[in-house]
Tab-separated table of C-alpha atoms in Angstrom:
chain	number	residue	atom	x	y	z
A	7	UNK	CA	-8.763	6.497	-29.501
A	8	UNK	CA	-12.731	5.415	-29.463
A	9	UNK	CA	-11.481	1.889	-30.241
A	10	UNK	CA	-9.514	1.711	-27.195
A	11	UNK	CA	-12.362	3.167	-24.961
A	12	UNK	CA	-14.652	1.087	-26.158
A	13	UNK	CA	-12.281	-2.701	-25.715
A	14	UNK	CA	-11.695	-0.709	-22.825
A	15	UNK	CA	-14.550	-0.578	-21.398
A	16	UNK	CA	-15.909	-4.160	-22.537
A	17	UNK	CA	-13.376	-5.079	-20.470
A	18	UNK	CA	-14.460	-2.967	-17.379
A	19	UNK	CA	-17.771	-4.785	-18.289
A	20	UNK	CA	-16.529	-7.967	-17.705
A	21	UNK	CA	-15.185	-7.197	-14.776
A	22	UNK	CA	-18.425	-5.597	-13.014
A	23	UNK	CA	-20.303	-8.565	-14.453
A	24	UNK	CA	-18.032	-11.438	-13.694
A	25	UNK	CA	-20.162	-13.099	-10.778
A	26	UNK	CA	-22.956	-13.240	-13.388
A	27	UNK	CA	-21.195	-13.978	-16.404
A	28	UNK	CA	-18.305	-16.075	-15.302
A	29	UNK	CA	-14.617	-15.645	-15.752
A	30	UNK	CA	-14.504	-16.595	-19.196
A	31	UNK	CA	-15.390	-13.005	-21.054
A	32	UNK	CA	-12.957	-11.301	-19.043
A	33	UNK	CA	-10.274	-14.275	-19.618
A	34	UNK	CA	-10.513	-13.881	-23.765
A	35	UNK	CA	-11.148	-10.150	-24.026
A	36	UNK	CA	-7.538	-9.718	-22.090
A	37	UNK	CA	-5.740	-12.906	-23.375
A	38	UNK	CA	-6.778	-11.423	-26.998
A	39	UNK	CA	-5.957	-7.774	-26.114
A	40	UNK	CA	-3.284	-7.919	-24.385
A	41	UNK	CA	-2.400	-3.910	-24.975
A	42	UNK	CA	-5.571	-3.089	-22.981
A	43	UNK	CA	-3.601	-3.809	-19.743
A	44	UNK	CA	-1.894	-0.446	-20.113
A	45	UNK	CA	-5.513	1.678	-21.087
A	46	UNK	CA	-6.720	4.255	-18.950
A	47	UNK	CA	-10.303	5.575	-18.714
A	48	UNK	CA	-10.925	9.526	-17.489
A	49	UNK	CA	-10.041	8.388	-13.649
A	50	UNK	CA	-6.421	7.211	-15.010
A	51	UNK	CA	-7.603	3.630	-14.301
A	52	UNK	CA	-6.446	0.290	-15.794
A	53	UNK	CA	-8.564	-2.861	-15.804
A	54	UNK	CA	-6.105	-3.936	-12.655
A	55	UNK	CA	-7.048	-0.386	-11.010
A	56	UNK	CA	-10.766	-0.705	-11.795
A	57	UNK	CA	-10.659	-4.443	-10.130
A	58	UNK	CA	-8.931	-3.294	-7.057
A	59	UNK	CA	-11.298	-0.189	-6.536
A	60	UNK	CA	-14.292	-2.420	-6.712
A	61	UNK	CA	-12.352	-5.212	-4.248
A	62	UNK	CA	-13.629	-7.481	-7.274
A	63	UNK	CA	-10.983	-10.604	-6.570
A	64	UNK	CA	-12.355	-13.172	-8.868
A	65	UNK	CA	-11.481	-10.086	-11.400
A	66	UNK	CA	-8.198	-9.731	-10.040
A	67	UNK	CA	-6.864	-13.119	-9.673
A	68	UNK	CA	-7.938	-13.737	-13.952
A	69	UNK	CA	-6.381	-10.422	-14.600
A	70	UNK	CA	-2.843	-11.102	-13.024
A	71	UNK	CA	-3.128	-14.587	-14.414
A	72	UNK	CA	-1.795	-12.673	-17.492
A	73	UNK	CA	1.850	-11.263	-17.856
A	74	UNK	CA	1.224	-7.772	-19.580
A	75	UNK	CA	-0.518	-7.152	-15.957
A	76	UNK	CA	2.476	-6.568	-14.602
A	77	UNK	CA	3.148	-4.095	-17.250
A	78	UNK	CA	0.375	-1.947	-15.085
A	79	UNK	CA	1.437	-1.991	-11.479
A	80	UNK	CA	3.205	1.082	-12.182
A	81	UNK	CA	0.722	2.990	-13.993
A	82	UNK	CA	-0.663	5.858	-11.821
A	83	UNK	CA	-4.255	7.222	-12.228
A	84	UNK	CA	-4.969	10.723	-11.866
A	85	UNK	CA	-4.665	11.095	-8.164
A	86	UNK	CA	-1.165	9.592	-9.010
A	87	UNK	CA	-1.894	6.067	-6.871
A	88	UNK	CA	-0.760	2.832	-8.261
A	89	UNK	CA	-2.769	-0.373	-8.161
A	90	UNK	CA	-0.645	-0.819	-4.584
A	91	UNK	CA	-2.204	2.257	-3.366
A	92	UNK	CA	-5.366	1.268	-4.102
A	93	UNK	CA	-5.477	-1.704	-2.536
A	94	UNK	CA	-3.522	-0.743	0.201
A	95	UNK	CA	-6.849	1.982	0.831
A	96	UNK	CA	-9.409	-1.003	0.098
A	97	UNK	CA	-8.682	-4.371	1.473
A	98	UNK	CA	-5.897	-6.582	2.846
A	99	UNK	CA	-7.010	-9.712	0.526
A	100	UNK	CA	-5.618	-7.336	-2.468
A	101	UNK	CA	-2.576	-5.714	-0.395
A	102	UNK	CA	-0.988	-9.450	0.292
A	103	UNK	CA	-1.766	-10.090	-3.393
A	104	UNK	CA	-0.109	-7.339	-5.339
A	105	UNK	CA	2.894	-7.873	-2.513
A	106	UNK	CA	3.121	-11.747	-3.218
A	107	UNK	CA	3.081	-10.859	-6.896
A	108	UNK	CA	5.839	-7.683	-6.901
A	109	UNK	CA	8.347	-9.971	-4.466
A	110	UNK	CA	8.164	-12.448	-7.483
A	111	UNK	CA	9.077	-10.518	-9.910
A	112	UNK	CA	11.299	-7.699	-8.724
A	113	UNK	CA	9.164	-4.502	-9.038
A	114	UNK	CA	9.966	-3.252	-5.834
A	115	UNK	CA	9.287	0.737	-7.335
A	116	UNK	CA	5.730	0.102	-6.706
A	117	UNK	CA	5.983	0.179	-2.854
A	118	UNK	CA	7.720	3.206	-3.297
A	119	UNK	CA	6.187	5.662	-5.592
A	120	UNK	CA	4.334	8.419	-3.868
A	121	UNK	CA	1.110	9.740	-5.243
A	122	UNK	CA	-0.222	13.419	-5.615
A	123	UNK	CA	-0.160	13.799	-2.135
A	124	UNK	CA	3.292	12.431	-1.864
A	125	UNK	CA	2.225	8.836	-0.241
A	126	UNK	CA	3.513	5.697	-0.865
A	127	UNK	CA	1.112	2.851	-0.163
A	128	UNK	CA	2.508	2.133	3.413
A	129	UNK	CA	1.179	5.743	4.071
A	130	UNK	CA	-1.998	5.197	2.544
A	131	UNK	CA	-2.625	1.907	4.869
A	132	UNK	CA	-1.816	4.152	7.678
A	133	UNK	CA	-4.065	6.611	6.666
A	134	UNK	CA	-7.047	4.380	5.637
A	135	UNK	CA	-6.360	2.570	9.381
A	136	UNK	CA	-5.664	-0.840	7.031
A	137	UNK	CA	-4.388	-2.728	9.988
A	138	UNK	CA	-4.057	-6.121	7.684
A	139	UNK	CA	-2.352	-4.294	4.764
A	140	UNK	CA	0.133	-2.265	7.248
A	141	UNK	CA	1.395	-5.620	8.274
A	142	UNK	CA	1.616	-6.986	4.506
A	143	UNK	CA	2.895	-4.176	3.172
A	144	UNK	CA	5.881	-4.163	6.076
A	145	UNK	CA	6.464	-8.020	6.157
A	146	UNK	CA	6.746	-8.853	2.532
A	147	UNK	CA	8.614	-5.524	1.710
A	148	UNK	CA	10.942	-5.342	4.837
A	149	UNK	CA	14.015	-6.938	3.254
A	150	UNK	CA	13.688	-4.556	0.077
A	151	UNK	CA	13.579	-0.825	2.306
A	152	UNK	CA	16.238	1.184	2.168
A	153	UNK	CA	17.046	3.828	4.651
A	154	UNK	CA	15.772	6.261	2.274
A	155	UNK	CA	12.539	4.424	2.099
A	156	UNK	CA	11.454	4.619	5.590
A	157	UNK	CA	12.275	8.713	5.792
A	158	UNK	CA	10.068	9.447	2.188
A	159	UNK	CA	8.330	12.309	3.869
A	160	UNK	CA	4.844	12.954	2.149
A	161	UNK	CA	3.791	16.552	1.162
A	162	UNK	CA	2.406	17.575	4.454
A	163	UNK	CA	6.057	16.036	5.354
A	164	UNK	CA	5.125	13.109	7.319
A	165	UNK	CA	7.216	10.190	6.974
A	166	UNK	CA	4.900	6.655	7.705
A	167	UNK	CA	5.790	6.432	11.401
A	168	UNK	CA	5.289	9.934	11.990
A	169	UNK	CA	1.605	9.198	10.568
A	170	UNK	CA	0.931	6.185	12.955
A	171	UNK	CA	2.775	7.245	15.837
A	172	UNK	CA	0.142	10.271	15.661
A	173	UNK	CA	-3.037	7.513	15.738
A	174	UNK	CA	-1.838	5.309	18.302
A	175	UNK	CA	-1.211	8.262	20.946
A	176	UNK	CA	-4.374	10.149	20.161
A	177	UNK	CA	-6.100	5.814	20.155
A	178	UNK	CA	-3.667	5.868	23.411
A	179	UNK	CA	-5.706	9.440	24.955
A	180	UNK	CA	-9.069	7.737	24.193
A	181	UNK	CA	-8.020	4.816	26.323
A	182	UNK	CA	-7.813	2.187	23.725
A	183	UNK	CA	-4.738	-0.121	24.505
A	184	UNK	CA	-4.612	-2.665	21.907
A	185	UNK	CA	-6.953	-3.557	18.521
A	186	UNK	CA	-7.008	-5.311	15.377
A	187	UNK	CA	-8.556	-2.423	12.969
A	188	UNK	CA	-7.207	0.645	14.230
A	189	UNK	CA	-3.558	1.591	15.195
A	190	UNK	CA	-1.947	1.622	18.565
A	191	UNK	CA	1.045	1.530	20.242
A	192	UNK	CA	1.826	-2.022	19.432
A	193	UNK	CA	1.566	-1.229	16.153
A	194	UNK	CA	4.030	1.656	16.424
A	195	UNK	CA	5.761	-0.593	18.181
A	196	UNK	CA	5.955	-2.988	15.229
A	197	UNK	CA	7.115	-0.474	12.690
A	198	UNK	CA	10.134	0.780	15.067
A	199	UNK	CA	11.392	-2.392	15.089
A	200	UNK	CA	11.465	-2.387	11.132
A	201	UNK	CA	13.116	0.958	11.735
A	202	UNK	CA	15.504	-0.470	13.741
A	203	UNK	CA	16.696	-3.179	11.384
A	204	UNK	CA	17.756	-0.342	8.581
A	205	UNK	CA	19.474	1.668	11.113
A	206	UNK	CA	17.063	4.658	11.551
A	207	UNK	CA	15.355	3.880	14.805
A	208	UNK	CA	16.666	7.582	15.731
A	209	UNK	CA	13.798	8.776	14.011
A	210	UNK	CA	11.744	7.436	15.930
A	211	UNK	CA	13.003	8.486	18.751
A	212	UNK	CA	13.137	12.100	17.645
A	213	UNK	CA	9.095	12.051	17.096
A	214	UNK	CA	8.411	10.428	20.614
A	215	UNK	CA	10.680	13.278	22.132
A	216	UNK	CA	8.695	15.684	20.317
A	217	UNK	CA	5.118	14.156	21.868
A	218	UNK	CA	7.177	14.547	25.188
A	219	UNK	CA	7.627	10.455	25.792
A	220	UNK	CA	9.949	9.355	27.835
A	221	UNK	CA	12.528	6.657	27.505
A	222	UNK	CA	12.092	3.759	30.082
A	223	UNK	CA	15.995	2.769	29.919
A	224	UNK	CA	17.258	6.526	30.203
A	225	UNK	CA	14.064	7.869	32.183
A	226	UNK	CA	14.514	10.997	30.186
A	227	UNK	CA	13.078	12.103	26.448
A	228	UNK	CA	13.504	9.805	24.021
A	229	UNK	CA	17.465	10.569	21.712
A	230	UNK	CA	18.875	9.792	18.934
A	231	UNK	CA	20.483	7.102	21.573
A	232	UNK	CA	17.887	5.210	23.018
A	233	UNK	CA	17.127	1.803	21.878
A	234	UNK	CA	13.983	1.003	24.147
């Protein structure tokens, strides 16, 4: 309705004007109207989604100060991205935030669901080359992956090591070894290891046959049954 665009966008207000105004407009308008947590403008964005686009974190950290914000980490804005996939596209500061927060309290979904181009927010740190939220996004979701997790192919039907291992060898070609804001074999490295710990390491092996590596222990292509 017109009354929820416009406490809507008072509170979108607040948020682009909180260095100038302070935190307290925001802090009321939400504490007051608690139901605006879960309105959307034209984009499909909530007040969380409109913080994390703008990498606002004074914004962020009074808006997840309420409980009706976690109400919104699964709402999905027109490109079907979470407030996860946002971040996970903008900065690491917001990444290790919204992971801190969902390892509290159980919404595990979020790292999960796959927007319109069928990525979760692991692929969309891959894809952004978000070296920082990569490793957040791994770490403090590792013990919640499921087999199933690690093979969610998107809808070119890349699964998220398929995505990196494809940076790191073309990073590898250009003859850059090692680096802290764009992806290379250590990195690959890192995530085959996660692989390894939910027992599907043999896909990884199956994509470095297929780029015609070799394995070091069985000095042949890489199988389903090496484990270097």
């Amino acid at each position: 309705t017109n009354k929820d665009l416009v406490l809507l966008f008072e509170v979108f207000n607040a948020i682009d004007d909180i260095e100038k105004n302070g935190w307290q407009p925001l802090f009321y308008l939400i504490k007051d109207h608690p139901e605006v947590f879960l309105l959307q403008d034209s984009r499909g964005f909530t007040p969380l989604q409109h913080a994390v686009s703008t990498s606002n974190r004074m914004a962020l950290r009074i808006l997840l100060t309420q409980q009706p914000a976690k109400s919104a980490f699964l709402v999905r804005d027109t490109s079907g991205c979470n407030p996860l996939h946002l971040a996970a596209a903008m900065k690491a500061h917001e990444a290790r935030v919204f992971c801190s927060l969902v390892s509290t309290e159980g919404l595990s979904k979020v790292f999960w669901q796959r927007n319109n181009d069928g990525d979760t927010p692991l692929h969309v740190a891959i894809k952004h080359n978000n070296v920082d939220a990569f490793y957040y996004l791994l770490l403090d979701s590792l013990m919640r992956w499921t087999k199933r997790s690690f093979l969610m192919q998107n809808n070119a039907g890349h699964i998220p090591y398929e995505l990196l291992l494809n940076k790191a060898l073309a990073r590898q070609r250009a003859g850059i070894v090692d680096s802290d804001t764009v992806f290379t074999m250590s990195h690959a490295e890192t995530l085959e290891n996660a692989y390894r710990q939910v027992g599907v390491y043999y896909k990884c092996a199956e994509l470095k046959a297929k780029h015609g590596l070799r394995c070091p222990g069985h000095r042949r292509l890489y199988c389903a049954h090496c484990r270097h």
